[in-house]
Coordinates of C-alpha atoms and ligand atoms in Angstrom, one line a residue:
M125 CA 12.9 15.3 -34.3
A126 CA 10.7 12.8 -32.4
T127 CA 12.2 13.0 -28.2
P128 CA 13.1 9.4 -26.9
L129 CA 9.8 9.8 -25.7
E130 CA 7.6 10.7 -28.8
K131 CA 9.7 7.5 -30.5
W132 CA 8.6 5.2 -27.4
V133 CA 5.1 6.3 -27.9
E134 CA 5.2 5.7 -31.9
Q135 CA 6.7 2.7 -31.2
Q136 CA 4.0 1.2 -28.2
A137 CA 1.6 2.6 -30.7
K138 CA 3.3 0.2 -33.6
L139 CA 3.0 -3.0 -31.6
T140 CA -0.3 -2.1 -29.7
K141 CA -2.0 -0.6 -32.8
P142 CA -4.2 1.5 -30.9
D143 CA -7.5 3.8 -32.8
N144 CA -6.1 6.5 -31.7
I145 CA -3.4 7.8 -29.6
Y146 CA -3.9 11.3 -26.4
W147 CA -1.7 12.7 -24.3
C148 CA -3.3 13.9 -21.1
D149 CA -2.9 16.8 -19.9
G150 CA -3.7 16.6 -16.2
S151 CA -6.6 18.9 -16.3
E152 CA -9.6 18.6 -14.6
E153 CA -12.0 19.5 -17.8
E154 CA -10.1 16.3 -19.2
A155 CA -10.8 14.3 -16.3
H156 CA -14.2 15.1 -16.8
K157 CA -14.3 14.5 -20.4
L158 CA -12.9 11.0 -19.4
I159 CA -15.0 10.2 -17.2
E160 CA -18.2 11.4 -19.8
I161 CA -16.4 8.7 -22.4
G162 CA -15.9 6.5 -19.4
T163 CA -19.6 6.8 -18.3
K164 CA -21.3 6.3 -22.3
Y165 CA -18.7 4.7 -24.5
E166 CA -16.8 2.8 -22.6
K167 CA -17.8 -1.0 -21.1
I168 CA -15.9 -3.4 -19.6
A169 CA -17.6 -6.8 -19.6
E170 CA -21.2 -6.0 -19.9
H171 CA -20.9 -2.8 -17.3
N172 CA -20.4 1.3 -18.6
I173 CA -16.8 2.3 -17.3
F174 CA -17.8 4.8 -14.9
Y175 CA -21.4 5.0 -13.4
E176 CA -22.6 8.8 -11.8
L177 CA -23.6 8.6 -7.9
N178 CA -25.3 10.8 -5.9
Q179 CA -23.6 13.6 -6.4
K180 CA -25.7 15.5 -3.9
A181 CA -24.6 12.8 -0.9
W182 CA -21.4 12.0 -2.6
P183 CA -20.2 14.9 -4.7
N184 CA -17.7 14.2 -7.8
A185 CA -18.0 10.7 -7.5
Y186 CA -18.2 7.6 -9.9
L187 CA -18.7 3.8 -9.9
H188 CA -16.4 1.4 -11.9
R189 CA -17.2 -2.0 -11.5
S190 CA -14.1 -4.3 -12.9
H191 CA -13.8 -7.2 -14.8
P192 CA -15.3 -9.9 -12.3
T193 CA -12.1 -12.5 -12.0
D194 CA -9.9 -8.8 -11.6
V195 CA -10.8 -8.3 -8.2
A196 CA -7.0 -7.6 -6.8
R197 CA -3.8 -7.6 -6.9
T198 CA -1.9 -11.7 -8.4
E199 CA 1.1 -11.8 -7.0
Q200 CA 1.4 -15.3 -9.1
L201 CA 1.5 -13.6 -12.4
T202 CA 3.4 -10.8 -11.4
F203 CA 6.9 -10.7 -12.6
V204 CA 10.5 -9.4 -10.9
C205 CA 12.8 -10.0 -14.3
H206 CA 16.5 -9.6 -13.6
A207 CA 19.0 -10.2 -15.5
D208 CA 19.1 -13.4 -13.2
K209 CA 17.4 -15.4 -10.9
D210 CA 18.9 -14.7 -7.9
T211 CA 18.9 -11.6 -8.0
A212 CA 15.2 -11.9 -8.0
G213 CA 15.5 -14.4 -4.8
P214 CA 12.9 -16.7 -3.6
N215 CA 10.4 -13.7 -2.9
N216 CA 9.8 -13.2 -6.4
N217 CA 8.7 -14.6 -9.6
W218 CA 11.6 -14.3 -11.6
M219 CA 11.9 -15.2 -15.7
E220 CA 15.1 -14.2 -18.1
P221 CA 14.0 -10.5 -18.9
N222 CA 14.4 -11.2 -23.1
E223 CA 11.5 -13.8 -22.2
A224 CA 9.5 -12.3 -20.9
K225 CA 9.8 -9.5 -23.7
K226 CA 8.7 -12.1 -26.3
L227 CA 5.7 -13.0 -24.1
L228 CA 4.7 -9.9 -23.8
T229 CA 5.0 -9.1 -27.5
K230 CA 2.8 -12.1 -28.3
I231 CA 0.6 -10.5 -26.3
S232 CA 0.0 -7.3 -26.3
D233 CA 0.2 -7.1 -30.6
G234 CA -2.4 -5.9 -31.9
C235 CA -4.5 -5.4 -28.0
M236 CA -5.1 -2.0 -28.3
R237 CA -7.1 -2.5 -31.6
G238 CA -10.8 -0.4 -31.7
R239 CA -9.1 1.3 -28.8
T240 CA -7.7 4.8 -27.3
M241 CA -3.9 4.4 -26.1
Y242 CA -4.3 7.8 -23.6
V243 CA -0.2 8.8 -22.6
L244 CA 0.4 9.5 -18.8
P245 CA 2.8 11.7 -17.9
Y246 CA 3.2 12.0 -13.7
M247 CA 5.9 12.8 -11.1
M248 CA 6.4 10.4 -8.0
G249 CA 7.4 12.6 -5.5
H250 CA 7.1 17.1 -5.2
P251 CA 8.7 17.9 -8.1
D252 CA 10.9 19.9 -5.7
S253 CA 12.1 17.0 -4.5
P254 CA 15.5 15.8 -5.8
Y255 CA 13.8 11.5 -5.3
A256 CA 11.5 12.9 -7.2
K257 CA 10.8 10.6 -10.5
A258 CA 9.1 11.7 -14.0
C259 CA 7.3 9.0 -15.6
V260 CA 5.7 7.9 -18.9
Q261 CA 2.4 5.3 -18.6
L262 CA 0.5 4.2 -21.6
T263 CA -3.2 2.9 -21.3
D264 CA -6.0 1.9 -22.8
V265 CA -8.5 2.7 -20.2
S266 CA -10.3 5.6 -18.7
Y267 CA -10.3 4.1 -15.1
V268 CA -6.5 3.9 -15.1
A269 CA -6.3 6.8 -16.6
V270 CA -8.7 9.1 -14.6
S271 CA -6.8 7.3 -11.6
M272 CA -3.6 8.1 -12.0
R273 CA -4.8 12.0 -12.9
I274 CA -5.9 11.4 -8.4
M275 CA -3.3 8.9 -7.8
T276 CA -0.1 11.1 -8.9
R277 CA 1.3 14.4 -10.1
M278 CA 0.1 13.9 -14.0
G279 CA 0.1 16.8 -16.2
E280 CA 2.1 18.2 -19.2
K281 CA 4.1 19.7 -17.6
V282 CA 6.2 16.6 -17.0
A283 CA 6.3 16.0 -20.0
E284 CA 7.9 19.3 -20.9
K285 CA 10.4 18.4 -18.1
I286 CA 11.0 15.2 -20.0
G287 CA 11.6 17.0 -22.8
T288 CA 14.5 15.2 -24.6
R289 CA 15.4 13.3 -21.9
T290 CA 15.3 9.2 -22.1
D291 CA 15.6 8.9 -17.9
F292 CA 12.6 8.4 -17.4
V293 CA 10.3 5.3 -15.7
R294 CA 8.0 4.2 -18.2
G295 CA 5.0 2.0 -18.1
F296 CA 3.4 -0.2 -20.6
H297 CA -0.4 -0.9 -19.7
S298 CA -3.4 -2.6 -21.3
V299 CA -6.5 -4.4 -19.8
G300 CA -6.0 -7.0 -22.7
D301 CA -8.9 -8.9 -23.1
F302 CA -8.7 -9.9 -19.5
D303 CA -7.9 -13.3 -19.6
P304 CA -6.1 -14.6 -16.9
N305 CA -4.2 -16.7 -18.6
K306 CA -2.8 -14.0 -20.6
R307 CA -2.4 -11.7 -17.5
F308 CA 1.0 -10.8 -16.7
I309 CA 2.8 -8.2 -14.4
M310 CA 6.6 -7.9 -15.1
H311 CA 9.2 -5.9 -14.2
F312 CA 12.4 -4.6 -15.4
P313 CA 14.8 -3.3 -13.0
D314 CA 17.5 -2.3 -15.0
E315 CA 15.3 -0.6 -17.5
D316 CA 13.4 1.0 -15.4
F317 CA 10.5 -0.8 -17.2
V318 CA 6.9 -2.0 -16.7
W319 CA 5.0 -3.7 -18.1
S320 CA 1.5 -4.7 -17.4
V321 CA -1.1 -6.8 -19.3
G322 CA -4.0 -8.7 -18.9
S323 CA -5.7 -6.7 -15.7
G324 CA -7.1 -2.7 -14.9
Y325 CA -7.2 -3.6 -11.1
G326 CA -5.2 -1.0 -8.9
G327 CA -1.4 -2.2 -7.7
N328 CA -1.8 -4.2 -11.4
A329 CA -2.1 -1.4 -13.5
L330 CA -1.7 1.6 -12.0
L331 CA 2.2 1.3 -12.2
G332 CA 3.0 4.2 -10.4
K333 CA 2.6 2.8 -7.5
K334 CA 3.4 -1.0 -5.8
C335 CA 5.1 -1.2 -9.5
F336 CA 6.9 1.7 -9.6
S337 CA 7.5 3.2 -6.3
L338 CA 7.7 -0.6 -4.6
R339 CA 9.5 -3.0 -6.7
I340 CA 11.8 -0.7 -9.2
A341 CA 12.1 1.7 -6.6
S342 CA 13.6 -0.4 -3.6
W343 CA 15.8 -1.9 -6.1
L344 CA 16.9 1.9 -7.2
G345 CA 16.8 2.8 -3.5
Y346 CA 19.7 -0.4 -3.0
H347 CA 21.9 1.5 -5.0
E348 CA 21.4 4.3 -4.2
G349 CA 21.3 4.1 -0.3
W350 CA 17.8 4.9 0.5
L351 CA 14.7 3.0 0.9
A352 CA 11.2 2.4 -0.5
E353 CA 8.8 1.2 1.7
H354 CA 5.1 -0.1 1.9
M355 CA 4.6 2.7 5.0
V356 CA 2.1 5.1 6.1
I357 CA 3.8 8.3 7.5
I358 CA 2.7 10.3 9.8
G359 CA 2.6 13.5 11.9
I360 CA 1.1 12.9 16.0
E361 CA 0.1 15.8 18.0
D362 CA 0.4 15.8 21.4
P363 CA -1.0 18.4 24.1
Q364 CA 1.7 20.4 24.2
G365 CA 1.8 20.8 19.9
N366 CA 5.0 19.0 19.6
I367 CA 4.8 16.7 16.6
T368 CA 6.0 13.0 16.4
Y369 CA 6.8 12.4 13.3
I370 CA 6.7 8.1 12.1
T371 CA 6.2 5.8 9.9
A372 CA 4.4 2.7 9.6
A373 CA 4.8 -0.9 7.5
M374 CA 1.4 -3.2 7.9
P375 CA 0.5 -5.7 4.9
S376 CA -1.5 -5.3 2.3
A377 CA -5.7 -4.3 3.9
C378 CA -3.8 -4.4 7.8
G379 CA -4.9 -0.3 9.0
K380 CA -2.5 1.5 7.0
T381 CA -5.2 3.8 5.5
N382 CA -6.5 4.2 8.9
L383 CA -3.6 5.0 11.1
A384 CA -3.2 7.7 8.8
M385 CA -6.2 9.2 9.0
L386 CA -6.9 8.4 12.5
E387 CA -9.4 10.0 15.0
S388 CA -7.5 10.7 18.3
A389 CA -10.0 8.6 21.1
L390 CA -7.6 10.8 23.4
P391 CA -8.2 14.0 23.6
G392 CA -5.5 16.7 23.2
Y393 CA -3.8 14.1 20.4
K394 CA -3.8 14.8 16.7
V395 CA -2.8 12.3 13.6
W396 CA -1.5 14.6 10.4
T397 CA -1.6 12.4 7.3
I398 CA 1.1 12.5 4.9
G399 CA 1.1 9.0 3.2
D400 CA -1.0 6.1 3.7
D401 CA 0.6 4.0 1.6
I402 CA 4.0 4.1 0.2
A403 CA 6.9 6.1 2.0
W404 CA 10.2 6.9 0.2
L405 CA 13.2 7.0 3.4
N406 CA 16.6 8.7 2.7
S407 CA 19.2 9.8 5.5
G408 CA 19.3 12.9 6.1
A409 CA 22.2 15.3 6.8
D410 CA 21.5 15.7 10.8
G411 CA 22.3 11.4 10.8
R412 CA 18.1 11.4 10.6
L413 CA 16.1 9.3 8.8
Y414 CA 13.5 11.3 6.7
A415 CA 10.2 10.2 4.5
I416 CA 8.0 12.0 1.6
N417 CA 5.3 10.2 0.3
P418 CA 5.6 9.9 -3.6
E419 CA 1.9 10.1 -4.3
V420 CA -1.1 12.0 -4.0
G421 CA -3.6 10.0 -3.9
L422 CA -5.6 7.7 -1.4
F423 CA -6.4 3.6 -2.9
G424 CA -8.2 3.0 0.6
V425 CA -10.5 0.2 1.5
A426 CA -13.6 0.7 1.5
P427 CA -15.5 -2.2 3.3
G428 CA -15.9 -1.4 7.3
T429 CA -15.2 2.1 6.5
S430 CA -17.6 4.1 8.6
M431 CA -18.2 7.3 10.9
K432 CA -17.9 4.8 13.9
T433 CA -14.1 3.3 12.4
N434 CA -12.7 6.1 10.0
P435 CA -14.8 9.2 10.4
N436 CA -12.1 11.1 8.3
M437 CA -12.1 9.1 5.8
V438 CA -16.0 9.6 5.0
K439 CA -15.6 13.5 5.7
A440 CA -12.9 12.6 3.0
L441 CA -15.4 10.6 0.7
K442 CA -18.0 13.3 1.2
A443 CA -16.4 16.3 0.7
D444 CA -17.2 18.7 -2.1
N445 CA -14.6 17.2 -4.3
F446 CA -11.9 19.2 -6.3
Y447 CA -10.5 15.8 -8.0
P448 CA -13.3 12.7 -8.7
T449 CA -13.9 10.0 -5.8
L450 CA -14.0 6.3 -7.5
F451 CA -15.1 3.6 -6.6
T452 CA -14.5 0.5 -7.8
N453 CA -16.8 -2.6 -6.5
A454 CA -19.2 -1.3 -4.2
A455 CA -22.0 -2.5 -4.1
L456 CA -25.0 0.1 -4.9
D457 CA -27.8 1.5 -2.9
V458 CA -30.5 1.5 -6.3
D459 CA -33.1 3.3 -3.8
T460 CA -30.7 6.5 -3.2
N461 CA -27.5 5.9 -6.0
Q462 CA -25.4 5.8 -3.1
P463 CA -22.8 3.3 -3.2
W464 CA -22.9 0.8 0.0
W465 CA -19.7 -1.6 1.8
E466 CA -20.2 -3.9 4.7
G467 CA -19.9 -2.2 7.9
M468 CA -21.3 1.1 6.2
D469 CA -23.8 3.6 8.8
G470 CA -26.6 2.7 9.0
P471 CA -28.7 -0.2 7.9
V472 CA -28.6 -2.5 4.7
P473 CA -30.4 -0.5 2.7
E474 CA -33.4 -2.1 1.2
N475 CA -32.7 -2.4 -2.8
L476 CA -29.0 -3.3 -3.4
L477 CA -26.9 -4.7 -6.2
D478 CA -24.0 -6.7 -5.6
W479 CA -20.6 -5.4 -6.6
Q480 CA -21.2 -6.8 -9.5
G481 CA -24.7 -4.9 -10.8
K482 CA -26.7 -7.9 -9.7
A483 CA -30.3 -7.9 -7.2
W484 CA -28.2 -8.6 -3.8
N485 CA -30.5 -9.1 -0.2
R486 CA -29.4 -10.3 2.8
T487 CA -30.3 -13.4 3.4
Q488 CA -27.5 -14.1 0.7
N489 CA -24.1 -15.8 1.8
T490 CA -22.4 -13.7 -0.2
K491 CA -20.7 -9.9 0.1
A492 CA -22.7 -7.5 -1.4
A493 CA -20.0 -5.0 -2.6
H494 CA -16.7 -7.2 -2.6
P495 CA -14.5 -7.2 -0.2
N496 CA -11.7 -5.8 -1.9
S497 CA -13.3 -2.7 -3.2
R498 CA -12.2 0.2 -2.7
F499 CA -12.3 3.9 -3.2
T500 CA -10.0 6.5 -5.1
I501 CA -9.5 10.2 -3.9
S502 CA -7.4 12.9 -4.0
I503 CA -5.2 13.5 -0.5
Y504 CA -5.9 16.8 -0.4
N505 CA -9.7 16.2 0.2
S506 CA -8.7 14.6 4.2
P507 CA -9.2 16.7 6.6
T508 CA -6.1 15.6 8.4
L509 CA -3.6 16.7 6.2
S510 CA -0.3 17.5 7.3
K511 CA 0.9 21.0 6.2
E512 CA 4.3 18.7 5.4
F513 CA 2.4 16.9 2.8
D514 CA 4.3 19.1 0.3
N515 CA 7.6 20.0 1.6
P516 CA 10.6 17.9 -0.8
A517 CA 12.5 17.4 1.6
G518 CA 10.4 15.0 4.0
V519 CA 9.3 14.7 7.5
P520 CA 12.3 13.5 10.0
I521 CA 11.1 9.6 11.3
S522 CA 11.7 9.0 15.4
A523 CA 9.5 5.9 15.6
I524 CA 9.2 2.8 12.3
L525 CA 6.5 0.6 13.4
L526 CA 5.5 -2.6 11.8
G527 CA 2.3 -4.5 12.3
G528 CA 1.0 -7.0 10.6
R529 CA -2.7 -8.9 11.1
R530 CA -2.1 -11.8 13.8
T531 CA -4.5 -13.3 15.6
R532 CA -3.1 -14.6 17.7
L533 CA 1.7 -14.9 19.3
I534 CA 2.4 -11.5 18.9
P535 CA 2.0 -8.4 21.5
L536 CA -0.2 -5.5 21.2
V537 CA 3.4 -3.3 21.0
A538 CA 7.0 -4.0 21.4
E539 CA 9.8 -2.1 20.2
A540 CA 12.9 -3.3 19.6
F541 CA 16.7 -3.0 21.7
N542 CA 17.8 -1.8 18.7
W543 CA 18.0 -1.0 15.3
Q544 CA 19.6 -4.7 14.4
H545 CA 17.9 -6.4 16.5
G546 CA 14.5 -4.2 14.8
V547 CA 15.6 -5.4 11.4
F548 CA 15.4 -8.9 12.6
L549 CA 11.9 -7.9 14.3
G550 CA 11.0 -6.8 10.7
A551 CA 12.7 -10.1 9.4
R552 CA 10.9 -12.1 11.2
S553 CA 7.1 -10.9 10.7
G554 CA 4.7 -12.3 9.7
S555 CA 0.6 -11.7 8.8
E556 CA -2.3 -13.8 7.8
T557 CA -3.9 -13.0 4.2
T558 CA -6.2 -10.7 3.3
A559 CA -8.6 -10.3 0.5
A560 CA -6.0 -7.0 -1.5
A561 CA -4.6 -9.8 -3.3
I562 CA -6.1 -13.1 -4.9
H563 CA -4.9 -15.7 -3.0
Q564 CA -6.6 -18.0 0.3
V565 CA -7.3 -15.4 2.9
G566 CA -6.3 -15.6 6.4
V567 CA -3.2 -17.8 5.9
L568 CA 0.2 -16.7 8.2
R569 CA 2.7 -16.6 6.1
R570 CA 6.0 -14.4 6.3
D571 CA 6.0 -11.1 5.3
P572 CA 8.8 -8.9 6.0
M573 CA 8.7 -5.3 6.5
A574 CA 5.3 -6.0 5.0
M575 CA 6.7 -6.7 1.7
I576 CA 7.0 -10.0 0.8
P577 CA 4.8 -9.0 -2.9
F578 CA 6.6 -5.7 -3.2
C579 CA 9.9 -6.3 -2.6
G580 CA 12.0 -5.5 -6.1
Y581 CA 14.7 -7.5 -5.3
N582 CA 16.6 -11.0 -3.1
M583 CA 15.0 -10.2 0.7
G584 CA 18.1 -11.2 2.0
D585 CA 20.3 -8.5 0.9
Y586 CA 16.9 -6.3 1.2
F587 CA 18.2 -6.7 5.5
G588 CA 21.7 -6.2 4.6
H589 CA 20.3 -3.1 2.9
W590 CA 18.0 -2.0 5.9
L591 CA 21.3 -2.9 8.1
N592 CA 23.6 -0.5 5.8
I593 CA 20.6 2.6 6.4
G594 CA 20.6 2.1 10.0
R595 CA 24.7 2.4 9.9
K596 CA 24.5 6.5 8.0
L597 CA 22.1 7.3 11.1
T598 CA 23.4 8.9 13.6
R599 CA 20.3 9.5 15.2
P600 CA 18.1 6.1 14.1
P601 CA 14.0 5.7 14.5
R602 CA 13.0 3.4 17.1
I603 CA 11.8 0.4 15.7
F604 CA 8.7 -1.1 17.1
S605 CA 6.0 -4.1 16.9
V606 CA 2.1 -3.5 16.8
N607 CA -0.7 -5.8 16.6
W608 CA -4.5 -4.9 16.4
F609 CA -5.7 -7.8 15.0
R610 CA -5.6 -10.1 18.2
V611 CA -8.1 -12.1 19.0
D612 CA -9.8 -14.0 22.4
D613 CA -11.2 -17.5 22.3
N614 CA -14.9 -16.8 21.2
G615 CA -12.6 -15.4 17.7
N616 CA -13.8 -11.1 18.9
F617 CA -10.3 -8.6 18.9
I618 CA -9.8 -8.0 22.0
W619 CA -8.1 -4.6 21.4
P620 CA -11.0 -1.8 19.8
G621 CA -8.5 -0.2 17.5
F622 CA -9.5 2.8 15.3
G623 CA -9.2 6.0 16.6
E624 CA -7.6 3.7 20.3
N625 CA -4.7 3.2 18.3
I626 CA -4.1 7.1 19.7
R627 CA -3.0 5.1 22.9
V628 CA -0.7 3.2 21.6
L629 CA 1.0 5.0 19.5
K630 CA 1.3 7.9 22.4
W631 CA 3.2 5.2 24.6
I632 CA 5.4 5.4 21.1
V633 CA 5.9 8.8 21.0
D634 CA 6.3 8.7 25.2
R635 CA 9.4 6.4 24.1
V636 CA 10.8 7.9 21.7
N637 CA 10.8 10.7 24.0
N638 CA 12.6 9.4 27.1
R639 CA 9.2 9.9 29.1
V640 CA 8.3 6.3 29.8
G641 CA 10.1 2.8 31.1
A642 CA 9.2 -0.1 29.8
Q643 CA 9.8 -3.7 30.7
E644 CA 12.4 -6.4 28.9
T645 CA 11.2 -10.2 27.5
P646 CA 12.9 -11.6 25.1
I647 CA 11.2 -10.5 21.8
G648 CA 11.7 -6.6 22.7
L649 CA 10.9 -3.9 25.3
V650 CA 6.4 -4.0 26.2
P651 CA 4.3 -1.4 28.3
H652 CA 4.2 -1.7 32.0
Q653 CA 0.6 -1.9 31.7
K654 CA 0.8 1.9 34.1
D655 CA 2.0 3.4 31.4
L656 CA -0.5 2.7 28.7
D657 CA -3.6 5.4 28.7
L658 CA -6.6 3.0 29.1
E659 CA -8.6 5.4 30.8
G660 CA -12.5 4.9 29.3
L661 CA -11.7 1.3 27.8
N662 CA -13.1 -2.3 28.8
I663 CA -11.3 -4.9 28.8
S664 CA -10.6 -7.3 31.4
Q665 CA -7.1 -7.8 32.6
D666 CA -6.8 -10.9 31.7
K667 CA -7.2 -10.0 28.4
L668 CA -5.1 -7.1 28.8
D669 CA -2.6 -9.6 29.7
K670 CA -3.4 -12.2 26.8
L671 CA -2.4 -8.6 25.1
F672 CA 1.2 -8.7 26.1
E673 CA 1.4 -12.2 26.8
V674 CA 5.0 -13.5 25.3
S675 CA 5.0 -17.3 26.2
P676 CA 8.4 -19.1 25.6
Q677 CA 6.9 -22.3 23.3
P678 CA 4.5 -20.9 21.0
W679 CA 7.3 -18.7 20.3
Q680 CA 9.9 -21.1 19.5
E681 CA 7.6 -22.8 17.4
E682 CA 7.0 -19.4 15.2
L683 CA 11.3 -19.5 15.3
Q684 CA 10.7 -22.6 13.6
D685 CA 8.5 -21.3 10.7
V686 CA 11.0 -18.1 10.8
G687 CA 13.8 -20.2 10.5
K688 CA 12.8 -21.7 7.8
F689 CA 11.9 -19.2 5.7
L690 CA 15.2 -16.8 6.1
S691 CA 17.0 -20.5 5.5
Q692 CA 15.5 -19.5 2.0
F693 CA 17.5 -17.2 0.9
G694 CA 21.3 -19.0 1.7
K695 CA 23.8 -17.0 1.7
H696 CA 22.2 -13.8 1.0
I697 CA 20.7 -13.7 4.8
P698 CA 23.4 -11.8 6.8
S699 CA 25.1 -12.8 9.6
E700 CA 23.5 -10.3 12.0
I701 CA 20.4 -12.0 11.1
W702 CA 20.9 -15.2 12.5
H703 CA 23.0 -14.2 15.5
E704 CA 19.9 -12.4 16.6
Y705 CA 17.7 -15.3 15.7
K706 CA 19.5 -17.6 18.2
S707 CA 19.7 -14.7 20.9
L708 CA 15.9 -14.6 20.7
A709 CA 16.0 -18.7 20.7
R710 CA 18.7 -18.8 23.1
D711 CA 16.8 -16.4 25.4
L712 CA 13.5 -18.1 24.9
R713 CA 14.7 -21.5 26.5
Ligands
GTP239 P1 -3.6 -1.6 1.6 O1 -4.8 -0.5 1.2 O2 -4.5 -2.8 1.2 O3 -2.7 -1.1 2.3 O4 -4.8 -1.3 3.5 P2 -5.1 -0.8 4.5 O5 -3.1 -1.0 4.8 O6 -4.4 0.6 4.0 O7 -5.7 -1.3 5.2 P3 -7.2 -0.3 5.8 O8 -6.2 0.5 7.1 O9 -7.6 -0.4 4.6 O10 -7.9 -1.3 6.5 C1 -8.1 -2.8 5.8 C2 -9.6 -3.2 6.6 O11 -8.9 -3.6 8.2 C3 -10.5 -2.7 6.5 O12 -11.6 -3.3 6.6 C4 -10.7 -1.8 8.2 O13 -11.7 -1.9 9.0 C5 -9.9 -3.1 9.1 N1 -8.8 -2.4 10.2 C6 -8.0 -1.4 9.9 N2 -7.7 -0.7 10.8 C7 -8.1 -1.7 12.0 C8 -7.8 -2.1 13.9 O14 -7.2 -1.1 14.1 N3 -8.3 -2.6 14.2 C9 -9.6 -3.4 13.7 N4 -10.0 -4.6 14.2 N5 -9.5 -3.2 11.7 C10 -8.9 -2.4 12.0
SPV240 C1 -2.0 -2.7 -1.4 O1 -2.5 -4.1 -1.9 O2 -1.5 -2.9 -0.8 C2 -3.2 -2.0 -1.3 C3 -3.8 -2.3 -3.2 O3 -2.9 -0.7 -1.8 S1 -2.8 -1.5 -3.9 O4 -2.7 -0.5 -4.6 O5 -3.9 -2.7 -5.1 O6 -1.6 -2.7 -4.4
MN241 MN1 -0.9 -1.2 0.6

């Protein structure tokens, strides 16, 4: 008798007609076999799927060049198919589920012809965690199979665990023919099912990540009383050896991975990594909020990564890795066979191929590495991995940071007055868009809690859910807004960022431990400058003042934009949010 899992695989194979079906066991040998196949026999556009890099300088590392149209998430092609549009909310594209399936059935018919269907059983979350979820993804490309093995706990044990059960999360993925007109990333939240065709890119194709662990999981959390968030999880160790755990939500390409692996510029402080992208948050029996990272890999932005900005990541990438490391759409230094990207240490190599494999030189007005080029690496390679990483209970959270990329207005750091005020602070957040998704870059958009592309249901209800979670917590984390990206009149970042961000984290740790006071402004509590350790930094007083300035007029304009955004959600916006909105509008007058 076939199990429900076997039946499902068979059904999908009948539709997509692969030449072979291969059940992955998740072993190291298997990963190498898949890499070999991808290196020798499989192509995307004109390139083999994997290309072996200099193994001495970058052990176990391979370069992958994606289809040129397939370099970032495609939010306009991403749908959340609830039974009704109102449940999906104005924050999501929506299609009626049966209509969506009809469309995808047509597109997927025979799409795996000539290919192998890989069956990937994996867990999101530590298997001993009550919140862990057993999942199975099907895919027709070795790159995705190998990536999923790095990013998730993948292996045959998961298939055994599923056994005859029906309640596993299903992900169907095919790269199809990469035609953007036949590219869709569709979510069926009521069936724990994701169906993605036409793209091999990270967030579109590694279905355990944004698709399941955020869009579907946020909907599960809404019903089950927990939160799935686009957040870093770190422990901050102070010179006394005490560790304070925090999470931080920041939109795509706005500094999460760098924060997660921060090398402290302040002596005695150390940051321990638990997660760099996704946090599942549950209330604990002690009235505190606990966080786990459902992933086991990092899918990081390459450009800007260097010994100066993120030495821990460079060490992780260069370590003799047990798991393979993949570089996607990086440039290639022909003379040394090493990957390269803008912002890497050292001089620009003489002989570069750009991310599409074409000869490149620095007189060209283009980037050699794609601005959204990435690396995929096991979190176990990180020299900063927390000893709590595999603790299935998670870590208790003392502070939640809500950040964004704001060249103007938003101060370096501000603390919310309380949980409700903090939820409003998150709801009014915005960020300037980046190359992580295909759209115009550098445009301000509203992005509450960094979840606008990832909240799997009506965002108005999501704010209500945050408020409810706060009511359950007797010792809620404090909520802070942070912004590393404010610029001066010449367009240069005022704050040095990266390892220096520890100075802000130190203030936050001091606040949650009631060691320092703060200054009240209409938007929240900002530091007394004397309480910020700025020793050794060279920022002029007027620029420093700018980092904390709260001037009413631009804030009133911001608030108008926020009001317009929130109004779209109509009756879904909780009255508490409008209450906070009005009280800020009043205080700014
Ligand atoms: P996703 O993987 O898309 O979720 O991105 P992320 O939020 O993890 O961002 P990441 O840390 O990869 O940083 C994105 C870009 O911002 C990189 O080019 C970094 O070099 C840059 N960046 C990160 N932190 C800072 C900072 O503190 N200051 C400045 N100026 N840039 C930063
Ligand atoms: C993001 O865009 O937020 C990422 C990359 O972390 S992806 O996994 O593609 O979503
Ligand atoms: Mn991310």
